[in-house]
Tab-separated table of C-alpha atoms in Angstrom:
chain	number	residue	atom	x	y	z
A	1	MET	CA	7.821	-0.344	24.653
A	2	ASN	CA	4.076	-0.498	23.242
A	3	ALA	CA	4.335	-3.294	20.425
A	4	PRO	CA	7.987	-4.641	20.468
A	5	ASN	CA	7.075	-7.206	17.971
A	6	CYS	CA	4.922	-6.309	15.453
A	7	HIS	CA	6.232	-6.256	11.467
A	8	THR	CA	4.410	-3.511	10.866
A	9	TYR	CA	2.572	-0.603	12.179
A	10	LEU	CA	-0.581	-1.435	10.644
A	11	GLU	CA	-0.298	-4.806	13.144
A	12	ILE	CA	-0.699	-2.297	15.605
A	13	ILE	CA	-3.856	-0.412	13.537
A	14	TYR	CA	-5.780	-4.451	13.444
A	15	THR	CA	-5.299	-4.853	17.398
A	16	ARG	CA	-6.552	-1.728	18.609
A	17	TYR	CA	-9.177	-0.996	15.795
A	18	GLY	CA	-10.053	-3.957	14.267
A	19	VAL	CA	-11.073	-4.392	10.311
A	20	LEU	CA	-11.790	-1.728	9.039
A	21	THR	CA	-9.686	1.511	10.318
A	22	HIS	CA	-7.064	-1.622	9.586
A	23	TRP	CA	-8.310	-1.623	5.858
A	24	VAL	CA	-8.556	2.374	5.590
A	25	PHE	CA	-5.042	2.534	7.268
A	26	ILE	CA	-3.412	0.205	4.736
A	27	PHE	CA	-5.255	2.249	1.695
A	28	PHE	CA	-3.033	5.458	3.468
A	29	ALA	CA	0.186	2.901	3.900
A	30	LEU	CA	0.164	2.056	0.203
A	31	LEU	CA	-1.135	5.615	-1.024
A	32	THR	CA	2.096	6.652	0.710
A	33	ASN	CA	4.438	4.044	-1.021
A	34	VAL	CA	2.991	4.686	-4.608
A	35	LEU	CA	3.404	8.892	-4.175
A	36	VAL	CA	6.986	8.302	-3.011
A	37	GLY	CA	7.831	5.146	-5.579
A	38	SER	CA	6.461	7.794	-8.058
A	39	GLN	CA	8.332	10.719	-7.113
A	40	LEU	CA	11.489	8.384	-7.280
A	41	LEU	CA	11.345	7.207	-10.634
A	42	LEU	CA	10.280	10.427	-11.896
A	43	GLY	CA	13.131	12.596	-10.266
A	44	GLY	CA	15.565	9.250	-11.502
A	45	SER	CA	14.321	8.733	-15.264
A	46	ALA	CA	14.349	12.315	-15.822
A	47	VAL	CA	18.186	12.382	-14.449
A	48	VAL	CA	19.257	9.685	-16.749
A	49	THR	CA	17.204	10.953	-19.269
A	50	SER	CA	19.171	14.298	-19.106
A	51	LEU	CA	22.212	13.184	-18.697
A	52	THR	CA	22.689	9.936	-21.139
A	53	GLY	CA	20.155	11.093	-23.618
A	54	MET	CA	18.023	7.569	-22.723
A	55	ASN	CA	13.896	6.761	-23.603
A	56	VAL	CA	12.583	8.296	-20.360
A	57	TYR	CA	9.962	5.179	-20.341
A	58	ALA	CA	13.043	3.189	-20.725
A	59	ALA	CA	14.634	4.859	-17.607
A	60	ILE	CA	11.061	4.359	-15.254
A	61	PHE	CA	11.253	0.520	-16.126
A	62	LEU	CA	14.906	0.031	-16.162
A	63	ILE	CA	15.528	1.078	-12.466
A	64	PRO	CA	12.477	-0.416	-10.216
A	65	LEU	CA	14.122	-4.103	-12.728
A	66	GLY	CA	17.757	-3.490	-11.399
A	67	VAL	CA	16.402	-2.788	-7.704
A	68	CYS	CA	13.653	-5.620	-7.922
A	69	VAL	CA	16.841	-7.981	-8.908
A	70	TYR	CA	18.680	-6.470	-5.922
A	71	VAL	CA	15.984	-6.826	-3.117
A	72	VAL	CA	14.953	-10.189	-3.864
A	73	LEU	CA	18.867	-11.782	-4.206
A	74	GLY	CA	20.562	-9.725	-2.165
A	75	GLY	CA	19.879	-10.547	1.036
A	76	LEU	CA	19.317	-9.021	4.522
A	77	ARG	CA	23.412	-8.987	5.263
A	78	ALA	CA	24.021	-8.092	1.584
A	79	THR	CA	21.940	-5.305	1.639
A	80	PHE	CA	23.600	-4.098	4.772
A	81	LEU	CA	27.159	-4.390	2.743
A	82	CYS	CA	25.839	-2.238	-0.019
A	83	ASP	CA	24.273	0.489	1.471
A	84	TYR	CA	27.583	1.121	3.653
A	85	SER	CA	29.373	1.176	0.699
A	86	HIS	CA	26.902	3.306	-0.959
A	87	THR	CA	27.308	5.813	1.731
A	88	LEU	CA	30.589	6.064	1.783
A	89	ILE	CA	30.900	6.779	-1.565
A	90	LEU	CA	28.147	9.176	-1.668
A	91	MET	CA	30.071	11.346	0.978
A	92	VAL	CA	33.689	11.285	-0.858
A	93	ILE	CA	31.553	12.496	-4.366
A	94	ILE	CA	29.170	15.566	-1.857
A	95	LEU	CA	32.638	16.632	-0.780
A	96	TYR	CA	34.211	16.171	-4.563
A	97	PHE	CA	31.261	18.890	-5.981
A	98	MET	CA	31.734	21.209	-3.100
A	99	PHE	CA	35.243	21.096	-3.020
A	100	ALA	CA	35.332	21.570	-6.883
A	101	ALA	CA	32.312	24.451	-6.319
A	102	TYR	CA	33.610	26.663	-3.651
A	103	ALA	CA	37.559	26.150	-3.558
A	104	THR	CA	39.327	24.491	-7.300
A	105	ASN	CA	36.680	24.900	-10.367
A	106	GLU	CA	37.781	28.131	-12.067
A	107	ARG	CA	33.887	28.793	-12.877
A	108	ILE	CA	33.255	29.642	-9.484
A	109	GLY	CA	36.183	28.305	-6.786
A	110	SER	CA	35.566	30.366	-4.109
A	111	PRO	CA	32.603	31.183	-1.988
A	112	SER	CA	33.386	34.971	-2.628
A	113	GLU	CA	33.275	34.474	-6.758
A	114	MET	CA	29.579	32.447	-5.508
A	115	TYR	CA	28.295	34.830	-4.197
A	116	HIS	CA	29.089	37.215	-7.061
A	117	LEU	CA	27.462	35.751	-9.946
A	118	LEU	CA	24.489	34.963	-7.469
A	119	LYS	CA	24.508	38.712	-7.212
A	120	ALA	CA	24.149	39.693	-10.745
A	121	ALA	CA	22.196	36.571	-11.263
A	122	ALA	CA	20.068	38.650	-9.478
A	123	LEU	CA	19.374	41.595	-11.468
A	124	LYS	CA	19.123	39.616	-14.525
A	125	ARG	CA	16.569	37.462	-13.337
A	126	PRO	CA	15.516	38.080	-9.791
A	127	VAL	CA	13.122	35.829	-7.310
A	128	ALA	CA	9.834	36.420	-7.274
A	129	GLY	CA	9.070	37.044	-3.149
A	130	ASN	CA	12.896	37.127	-2.157
A	131	GLN	CA	13.779	40.899	-0.850
A	132	ASP	CA	15.180	42.720	-3.893
A	133	GLY	CA	14.769	39.413	-6.091
A	134	SER	CA	17.790	38.009	-3.901
A	135	TYR	CA	19.516	34.688	-4.071
A	136	VAL	CA	21.246	35.140	-0.686
A	137	THR	CA	18.285	36.213	1.650
A	138	LEU	CA	16.932	34.732	4.276
A	139	LYS	CA	13.137	36.514	3.625
A	140	SER	CA	12.114	35.140	0.911
A	141	ASN	CA	8.306	33.891	0.731
A	142	PHE	CA	7.995	31.487	-1.149
A	143	ALA	CA	10.541	29.194	0.824
A	144	LEU	CA	8.661	29.734	4.060
A	145	VAL	CA	5.941	28.311	2.008
A	146	PHE	CA	7.256	25.379	1.043
A	147	GLY	CA	9.639	24.860	4.500
A	148	VAL	CA	5.775	24.937	5.504
A	149	ILE	CA	4.488	21.875	3.281
A	150	GLN	CA	7.898	20.237	3.234
A	151	LEU	CA	7.495	19.805	7.284
A	152	CYS	CA	4.169	18.618	6.326
A	153	SER	CA	4.664	16.248	3.401
A	154	GLY	CA	6.962	14.554	6.056
A	155	SER	CA	5.803	14.061	8.766
A	156	GLY	CA	2.729	12.033	6.407
A	157	THR	CA	6.137	9.931	5.166
A	158	VAL	CA	7.387	9.052	8.124
A	159	PHE	CA	4.735	8.729	10.380
A	160	LEU	CA	2.970	6.699	6.954
A	161	ASP	CA	5.714	5.204	4.975
A	162	GLN	CA	6.250	1.806	6.644
A	163	ALA	CA	9.827	1.930	5.123
A	164	TYR	CA	10.994	3.858	8.177
A	165	TRP	CA	8.849	2.068	10.771
A	166	GLN	CA	11.305	-0.695	9.042
A	167	ARG	CA	13.982	0.822	11.037
A	168	ALA	CA	12.412	0.447	14.532
A	169	VAL	CA	11.707	-2.664	13.525
A	170	ALA	CA	14.678	-4.417	12.834
A	171	SER	CA	16.915	-1.715	15.764
A	172	ARG	CA	17.575	-2.536	19.257
A	173	PRO	CA	15.495	0.211	21.323
A	174	SER	CA	18.791	0.281	23.166
A	175	THR	CA	20.532	1.876	20.057
A	176	ALA	CA	17.099	3.255	17.554
A	177	VAL	CA	17.607	5.988	19.507
A	178	ARG	CA	20.381	7.046	18.662
A	179	ALA	CA	21.009	5.677	15.795
A	180	TYR	CA	17.567	8.299	14.456
A	181	ILE	CA	19.180	11.300	16.420
A	182	LEU	CA	22.687	10.287	14.447
A	183	GLY	CA	21.151	9.674	11.466
A	184	GLY	CA	19.174	13.122	10.893
A	185	LEU	CA	22.183	14.426	12.177
A	186	ALA	CA	24.479	13.652	9.164
A	187	TRP	CA	21.415	13.818	6.619
A	188	PHE	CA	21.677	17.914	6.750
A	189	ALA	CA	25.275	16.961	4.859
A	190	ILE	CA	22.579	16.643	1.728
A	191	PRO	CA	20.810	19.970	2.022
A	192	PHE	CA	23.356	22.491	3.163
A	193	GLY	CA	26.153	20.687	1.644
A	194	PHE	CA	24.974	18.933	-1.980
A	195	ALA	CA	22.104	20.566	-2.186
A	196	THR	CA	22.936	24.176	-1.598
A	197	THR	CA	26.081	24.035	-4.121
A	198	LEU	CA	24.022	22.240	-6.797
A	199	GLY	CA	21.293	24.530	-6.694
A	200	LEU	CA	23.247	27.725	-6.060
A	201	ALA	CA	26.033	26.343	-8.811
A	202	ALA	CA	23.291	25.978	-11.393
A	203	VAL	CA	22.288	29.544	-10.633
A	204	ALA	CA	25.286	31.273	-10.674
A	205	LEU	CA	26.482	29.066	-14.206
A	206	THR	CA	23.444	29.726	-16.235
A	207	ASP	CA	25.183	32.703	-18.144
A	208	SER	CA	28.289	30.175	-19.056
A	209	PRO	CA	28.194	28.449	-22.372
A	210	SER	CA	29.443	25.334	-20.567
A	211	PHE	CA	25.677	25.651	-19.164
A	212	PRO	CA	23.779	22.984	-20.575
A	213	THR	CA	20.656	25.372	-21.734
A	214	PHE	CA	22.680	28.595	-22.110
A	215	PRO	CA	22.040	31.224	-23.869
A	216	ASN	CA	18.073	30.421	-22.325
A	217	PRO	CA	17.644	29.855	-18.904
A	218	MET	CA	15.960	26.737	-17.357
A	219	THR	CA	12.311	26.011	-17.948
A	220	GLN	CA	10.131	26.207	-15.122
A	221	THR	CA	9.556	22.771	-16.781
A	222	GLU	CA	12.518	21.550	-16.720
A	223	VAL	CA	13.125	23.012	-12.857
A	224	THR	CA	10.440	20.785	-11.440
A	225	ALA	CA	11.705	18.139	-12.984
A	226	GLY	CA	15.001	17.793	-10.892
A	227	LEU	CA	17.291	19.003	-13.660
A	228	SER	CA	19.023	21.630	-11.429
A	229	ALA	CA	21.748	19.602	-10.277
A	230	PRO	CA	22.663	18.075	-12.863
A	231	PHE	CA	22.758	20.686	-14.879
A	232	ALA	CA	24.886	21.801	-12.703
A	233	ALA	CA	26.897	19.164	-11.646
A	234	THR	CA	27.828	19.072	-16.377
A	235	ALA	CA	28.370	23.016	-16.221
A	236	LEU	CA	31.078	23.036	-13.469
A	237	LEU	CA	32.790	19.526	-14.445
A	238	GLY	CA	32.076	18.490	-17.544
A	239	LYS	CA	31.068	14.743	-18.436
A	240	GLY	CA	32.669	13.598	-14.873
A	241	GLY	CA	30.294	15.412	-12.972
A	242	ALA	CA	27.502	13.911	-15.209
A	243	PHE	CA	29.272	10.825	-14.276
A	244	ALA	CA	29.194	10.822	-10.633
A	245	LEU	CA	25.762	12.708	-10.144
A	246	LEU	CA	24.603	9.055	-11.882
A	247	ILE	CA	26.472	7.565	-9.605
A	248	VAL	CA	25.112	9.027	-6.606
A	249	LEU	CA	22.046	8.661	-8.477
A	250	PHE	CA	22.363	5.157	-8.823
A	251	MET	CA	23.257	4.752	-5.442
A	252	ALA	CA	20.614	6.571	-3.833
A	253	VAL	CA	17.733	5.274	-5.714
A	254	THR	CA	18.924	2.071	-5.475
A	255	SER	CA	19.170	2.461	-1.028
A	256	CYS	CA	15.625	4.673	-1.353
A	257	ALA	CA	13.741	1.757	-3.949
A	258	SER	CA	14.595	-1.676	-2.310
A	259	ALA	CA	13.667	0.717	1.499
A	260	GLU	CA	10.174	1.452	-0.563
A	261	LEU	CA	9.984	-2.562	-2.124
A	262	ILE	CA	10.524	-3.763	1.003
A	263	ALA	CA	8.278	-1.842	3.053
A	264	VAL	CA	5.011	-2.433	0.286
A	265	SER	CA	6.382	-6.206	0.578
A	266	SER	CA	5.946	-6.605	4.771
A	267	ILE	CA	2.454	-5.031	4.072
A	268	LEU	CA	1.351	-6.665	1.299
A	269	THR	CA	2.384	-10.506	2.651
A	270	PHE	CA	1.573	-10.018	6.946
A	271	ASP	CA	-1.151	-6.913	7.028
A	272	ILE	CA	-3.135	-8.526	3.401
A	273	TYR	CA	-1.859	-12.575	2.896
A	274	LYS	CA	-1.497	-13.148	6.290
A	275	SER	CA	-4.094	-11.736	8.499
A	276	TYR	CA	-6.911	-12.429	5.701
A	277	ILE	CA	-6.223	-14.928	3.002
A	278	LYS	CA	-4.049	-17.473	4.386
A	279	PRO	CA	-3.151	-17.177	8.458
A	280	SER	CA	-1.737	-20.476	8.560
A	281	ALA	CA	0.881	-19.371	6.185
A	282	THR	CA	4.163	-21.462	6.748
A	283	PRO	CA	7.882	-19.623	6.884
A	284	GLU	CA	8.538	-20.632	3.688
A	285	GLN	CA	5.254	-18.633	2.145
A	286	LEU	CA	5.434	-16.016	3.149
A	287	ILE	CA	8.705	-16.005	2.125
A	288	PHE	CA	7.759	-16.330	-1.441
A	289	ILE	CA	4.966	-14.292	-1.354
A	290	ALA	CA	7.085	-11.419	-0.199
A	291	HIS	CA	9.206	-11.812	-3.536
A	292	MET	CA	6.445	-12.148	-5.285
A	293	MET	CA	5.169	-8.893	-3.790
A	294	ILE	CA	8.606	-6.860	-4.585
A	295	CYS	CA	8.528	-7.801	-8.279
A	296	VAL	CA	4.386	-6.851	-8.313
A	297	PHE	CA	5.197	-3.008	-6.630
A	298	GLY	CA	8.100	-2.465	-8.590
A	299	LEU	CA	5.928	-3.599	-11.768
A	300	SER	CA	3.081	-1.112	-10.416
A	301	MET	CA	5.287	2.026	-9.167
A	302	ALA	CA	7.176	2.152	-12.412
A	303	ILE	CA	3.195	1.759	-14.079
A	304	PHE	CA	1.937	5.081	-11.650
A	305	ALA	CA	5.314	6.521	-13.048
A	306	CYS	CA	4.187	6.526	-16.714
A	307	ILE	CA	0.930	6.941	-15.986
A	308	TRP	CA	2.317	10.541	-14.398
A	309	ASN	CA	4.430	11.167	-16.857
A	310	VAL	CA	1.611	10.578	-19.991
A	311	VAL	CA	-0.670	13.230	-18.349
A	312	GLY	CA	1.939	16.028	-17.495
A	313	ILE	CA	2.280	15.761	-13.790
A	314	ASP	CA	6.673	15.936	-13.359
A	315	LEU	CA	8.242	15.836	-9.581
A	316	GLY	CA	7.418	18.796	-8.015
A	317	TRP	CA	3.717	18.657	-8.529
A	318	LEU	CA	3.681	15.464	-6.929
A	319	PHE	CA	5.797	16.743	-3.517
A	320	LEU	CA	3.813	19.173	-2.889
A	321	VAL	CA	0.633	17.590	-3.501
A	322	MET	CA	1.948	14.205	-1.628
A	323	GLY	CA	1.059	15.757	1.833
A	324	LEU	CA	-2.481	17.168	1.572
A	325	LEU	CA	-3.390	13.682	0.487
A	326	ILE	CA	-2.047	11.494	3.373
A	327	GLY	CA	-0.918	14.621	6.268
A	328	GLY	CA	-4.881	13.492	7.498
A	329	ALA	CA	-3.554	10.082	8.708
A	330	VAL	CA	-0.964	11.480	10.005
A	331	PHE	CA	-2.016	12.223	14.134
A	332	PRO	CA	-4.228	9.589	13.634
A	333	VAL	CA	-1.103	6.802	13.602
A	334	ALA	CA	0.946	9.510	15.855
A	335	PHE	CA	-1.687	8.443	18.490
A	336	ALA	CA	-2.252	4.977	17.629
A	337	ILE	CA	1.386	4.011	19.725
A	338	THR	CA	1.446	6.904	22.010
A	339	TRP	CA	-1.844	7.833	23.254
A	340	LYS	CA	-3.876	5.007	25.113
A	341	GLY	CA	-7.402	7.454	25.001
A	342	GLN	CA	-7.912	7.666	21.077
A	343	THR	CA	-10.470	5.766	20.004
A	344	ARG	CA	-11.347	3.903	16.935
A	345	ALA	CA	-13.653	6.074	15.924
A	346	GLY	CA	-11.587	9.015	16.391
A	347	ALA	CA	-8.705	7.386	14.258
A	348	LEU	CA	-10.912	6.657	11.693
A	349	ALA	CA	-12.811	10.586	11.966
A	350	GLY	CA	-9.787	12.124	11.875
A	351	ALA	CA	-7.777	10.286	8.580
A	352	ILE	CA	-10.969	10.244	6.608
A	353	THR	CA	-11.839	14.408	7.261
A	354	GLY	CA	-7.923	14.563	7.087
A	355	LEU	CA	-8.122	13.662	3.318
A	356	CYS	CA	-11.462	15.312	2.540
A	357	ALA	CA	-10.429	18.610	3.797
A	358	GLY	CA	-7.136	18.783	2.308
A	359	VAL	CA	-8.069	17.698	-0.909
A	360	LEU	CA	-11.298	20.444	-0.606
A	361	ALA	CA	-9.094	23.562	0.623
A	362	TRP	CA	-6.592	22.433	-2.062
A	363	LEU	CA	-8.910	22.378	-5.253
A	364	VAL	CA	-11.315	25.982	-3.460
A	365	THR	CA	-7.787	27.791	-3.138
A	366	ALA	CA	-6.513	26.676	-6.970
A	367	HIS	CA	-9.698	27.625	-8.343
A	368	GLN	CA	-10.427	31.241	-6.279
A	369	TYR	CA	-6.271	32.079	-6.973
A	370	TYR	CA	-6.488	31.198	-10.528
A	371	GLY	CA	-9.722	30.831	-11.985
A	372	SER	CA	-9.843	27.223	-13.409
A	373	LEU	CA	-8.435	23.685	-12.132
A	374	SER	CA	-5.522	22.478	-13.570
A	375	VAL	CA	-2.015	20.549	-13.258
A	376	THR	CA	-0.546	23.859	-13.510
A	377	THR	CA	-3.118	25.507	-11.011
A	378	THR	CA	-3.112	22.720	-8.716
A	379	GLY	CA	0.450	22.771	-8.407
A	380	MET	CA	1.178	25.984	-7.810
A	381	GLU	CA	2.544	27.245	-3.664
A	382	TYR	CA	-0.553	28.362	-2.120
A	383	PRO	CA	-3.456	25.913	-2.638
A	384	THR	CA	-1.089	23.328	-2.040
A	385	LEU	CA	-0.185	24.693	1.532
A	386	ALA	CA	-3.540	25.328	1.603
A	387	GLY	CA	-4.487	21.277	1.400
A	388	ASN	CA	-1.279	20.736	3.553
A	389	ILE	CA	-2.519	22.385	6.253
A	390	ALA	CA	-5.609	21.772	5.918
A	391	ALA	CA	-5.424	17.422	6.211
A	392	ILE	CA	-2.801	17.285	8.903
A	393	MET	CA	-4.676	20.107	11.316
A	394	THR	CA	-8.313	18.662	10.614
A	395	GLY	CA	-6.713	15.236	11.216
A	396	LEU	CA	-5.185	16.476	14.468
A	397	ILE	CA	-8.359	18.499	16.264
A	398	VAL	CA	-10.997	15.962	14.647
A	399	SER	CA	-9.257	12.235	16.412
A	400	ILE	CA	-8.572	14.240	19.952
A	401	CYS	CA	-12.410	15.216	19.325
A	402	VAL	CA	-13.729	11.895	18.656
A	403	SER	CA	-12.012	9.951	20.481
A	404	LEU	CA	-12.304	12.728	24.218
A	405	ALA	CA	-16.229	12.874	23.310
A	406	LYS	CA	-16.626	8.978	23.928
A	407	PRO	CA	-13.328	8.440	26.084
A	408	GLU	CA	-12.316	4.637	26.410
A	409	SER	CA	-8.636	3.820	28.078
A	410	PHE	CA	-6.884	1.037	26.004
A	411	ASP	CA	-4.876	-1.488	27.487
A	412	TRP	CA	-1.597	-1.573	25.814
A	413	ALA	CA	-0.502	-5.139	26.489
A	414	GLY	CA	-2.557	-5.680	23.595
A	415	THR	CA	-0.379	-4.035	21.257
A	416	ARG	CA	2.415	-5.646	23.907
A	417	ALA	CA	1.274	-8.573	22.846
A	418	ILE	CA	1.988	-8.932	18.613
A	419	ASN	CA	3.535	-11.969	17.803
A	420	ALA	CA	4.730	-11.938	21.334
A	421	ALA	CA	5.624	-16.228	21.894
A	422	SER	CA	3.778	-16.244	25.153
A	423	SER	CA	0.412	-15.154	23.089
A	424	PRO	CA	-1.164	-18.140	21.293
A	425	THR	CA	-2.705	-15.005	19.241
A	426	MET	CA	-4.142	-11.718	18.989
A	427	SER	CA	-8.058	-12.226	19.058
A	428	SER	CA	-7.928	-13.980	22.381
A	429	GLY	CA	-8.675	-11.515	24.788
A	430	PRO	CA	-9.219	-7.372	23.535
A	431	SER	CA	-7.994	-5.383	25.624
A	432	SER	CA	-10.444	-2.494	24.803
A	433	PRO	CA	-14.256	-1.372	23.434
A	434	SER	CA	-12.071	0.087	20.983
A	435	VAL	CA	-10.156	-3.432	20.148
A	436	GLU	CA	-12.269	-6.006	17.127
A	437	LYS	CA	-11.847	-10.058	18.247
A	438	LYS	CA	-11.057	-11.466	15.270
A	439	ASN	CA	-9.913	-15.204	14.793
A	440	SER	CA	-7.448	-14.433	11.100
A	441	THR	CA	-4.320	-13.298	13.191
A	442	VAL	CA	-0.772	-12.364	12.545
A	443	SER	CA	1.373	-13.416	14.983
A	444	ASN	CA	4.808	-15.031	14.794
A	445	SER	CA	3.793	-17.751	17.459
A	446	ASP	CA	1.849	-19.795	14.791
A	447	LEU	CA	4.853	-20.601	13.310
A	448	PRO	CA	7.978	-23.279	14.257
A	449	THR	CA	10.824	-21.635	16.782
A	450	ASN	CA	13.621	-22.680	14.877
A	451	SER	CA	11.562	-20.675	11.434
A	452	THR	CA	10.701	-17.253	13.021
A	453	ALA	CA	14.506	-15.971	12.105
A	454	THR	CA	13.906	-16.510	8.674
A	455	ILE	CA	11.404	-13.967	8.372
A	456	PRO	CA	13.031	-10.668	9.256
A	457	LYS	CA	15.429	-11.239	6.027
A	458	ILE	CA	12.794	-10.051	4.241
A	459	PHE	CA	10.974	-7.421	5.053
A	460	LEU	CA	14.390	-6.023	7.875
A	461	ALA	CA	16.023	-3.176	5.928
A	462	SER	CA	18.822	-1.146	7.594
A	463	THR	CA	19.457	1.539	6.046
A	464	THR	CA	17.635	4.396	3.625
A	465	TYR	CA	18.334	7.301	1.367
A	466	ARG	CA	15.762	9.838	0.754
A	467	MET	CA	16.634	10.964	-2.535
A	468	SER	CA	13.846	14.114	-3.157
A	469	PHE	CA	14.480	15.780	-6.334
A	470	PRO	CA	13.770	20.065	-6.653
A	471	SER	CA	10.765	21.256	-6.001
A	472	SER	CA	9.712	24.798	-8.036
A	473	ARG	CA	11.387	26.201	-6.200
A	474	LYS	CA	14.298	24.965	-4.468
A	475	ALA	CA	16.658	22.005	-6.245
A	476	SER	CA	17.853	19.832	-3.611
A	477	PHE	CA	18.712	16.132	-2.535
A	478	GLN	CA	17.566	14.386	0.501
A	479	LEU	CA	19.357	11.583	1.646
A	480	SER	CA	18.801	10.055	4.992
A	481	GLN	CA	20.650	7.055	6.712
A	482	HIS	CA	19.575	5.182	9.797
A	483	HIS	CA	21.914	1.922	10.844
A	484	PRO	CA	20.016	0.312	13.314
A	485	ARG	CA	21.020	-2.821	14.796
A	486	HIS	CA	19.317	-5.860	13.827
A	487	LYS	CA	16.839	-7.447	16.852
A	488	PRO	CA	18.371	-11.378	18.161
A	489	MET	CA	17.046	-13.912	17.230
């Protein structure tokens, strides 16, 4: 293992590349968390408002308020127990919707009836870019575009969202791989079972009097706001379906938001406070700062979500745009832990030029295709596709080329010494020219040996539930779970 004792992946960046690169990737990490948190609150508040009539801004602030209390007071053991119980209840509700749609519900009740309803819907409301306008074809131009965008933005969150790295930090190497593979396989139940069921049900029942928008179809704004699933649940099962979906929303949002709060708290506590503000901080001080940062980011998430809502930016727009903003840093971060030949200049150049190329390709394509720049035109599929591909590929190519132009070989002993008890500081001996010496370091060796077990209780989480609501073409809840075991102390 190349960095077995790190708290965050940014500690690896700091050890290999020094202060400037560290701050650049802190920017990308926090940008990722802000975008993910904003999507969570925008989608969650839209669903709550649709199902209950609650004011959307009240919903935006109430969701993180409850989660902050849950994270600060719950503790690691409570988080484990709640996450497992949430998983059980969520899976039961998913099966409830699936069997209702395909077996028992009088409005659909069977796969064959679903097929006939979708064929009829294609005649009334054909899908542009699909074979014969059909909803049941594999030939879909915009589905392919969406898939590429999903790949780019998904890669960005996996590599740049500390919430994902937190699972590796919290697990034994022997269990981490199995946990991620099993969690990834379990996740397919969500898009294939839950999302497909409710997404297709929304299309099939649009002409039913039980559908909330009857006799009109959903507007594009309602689709991109993530309302396909709640509308379908209400049409299928009435108030019971709406209540079941609210339970799904609460449990998924709670677990996902808690992971984001813990991730940002880890970054702000270890990579900023302990690295640059108070390197000699005691465990008690770190715990206090961690609690404060959880509350600060919870409030920040709500403020950003309110801003997006005011200016007319919805969940679909943020989802499509996220990858082009963070994609440039994907391969530099991946190489930081896997390729000893990546240099500091390569990591910096790849991330920054990737961001610039992504934004440039995005805006130029939007103006070229639609003649103007607005929230609507910049949120279309082709501009965001161009931006996503430009960002992630530019980051890859530039990082490799710059690193090979002036090669350096990094000694992994430097990253293996992060927070290791045998290493008094990380700055005592840089192991490559690309590591910058620094006296203020992040190391658990500065803490009393009987206190080191205190810190992970604040920062390590075992399970993440991902819930991403419909994009402009597709209604889906995405929920991934990992259950790595805690490291022995």
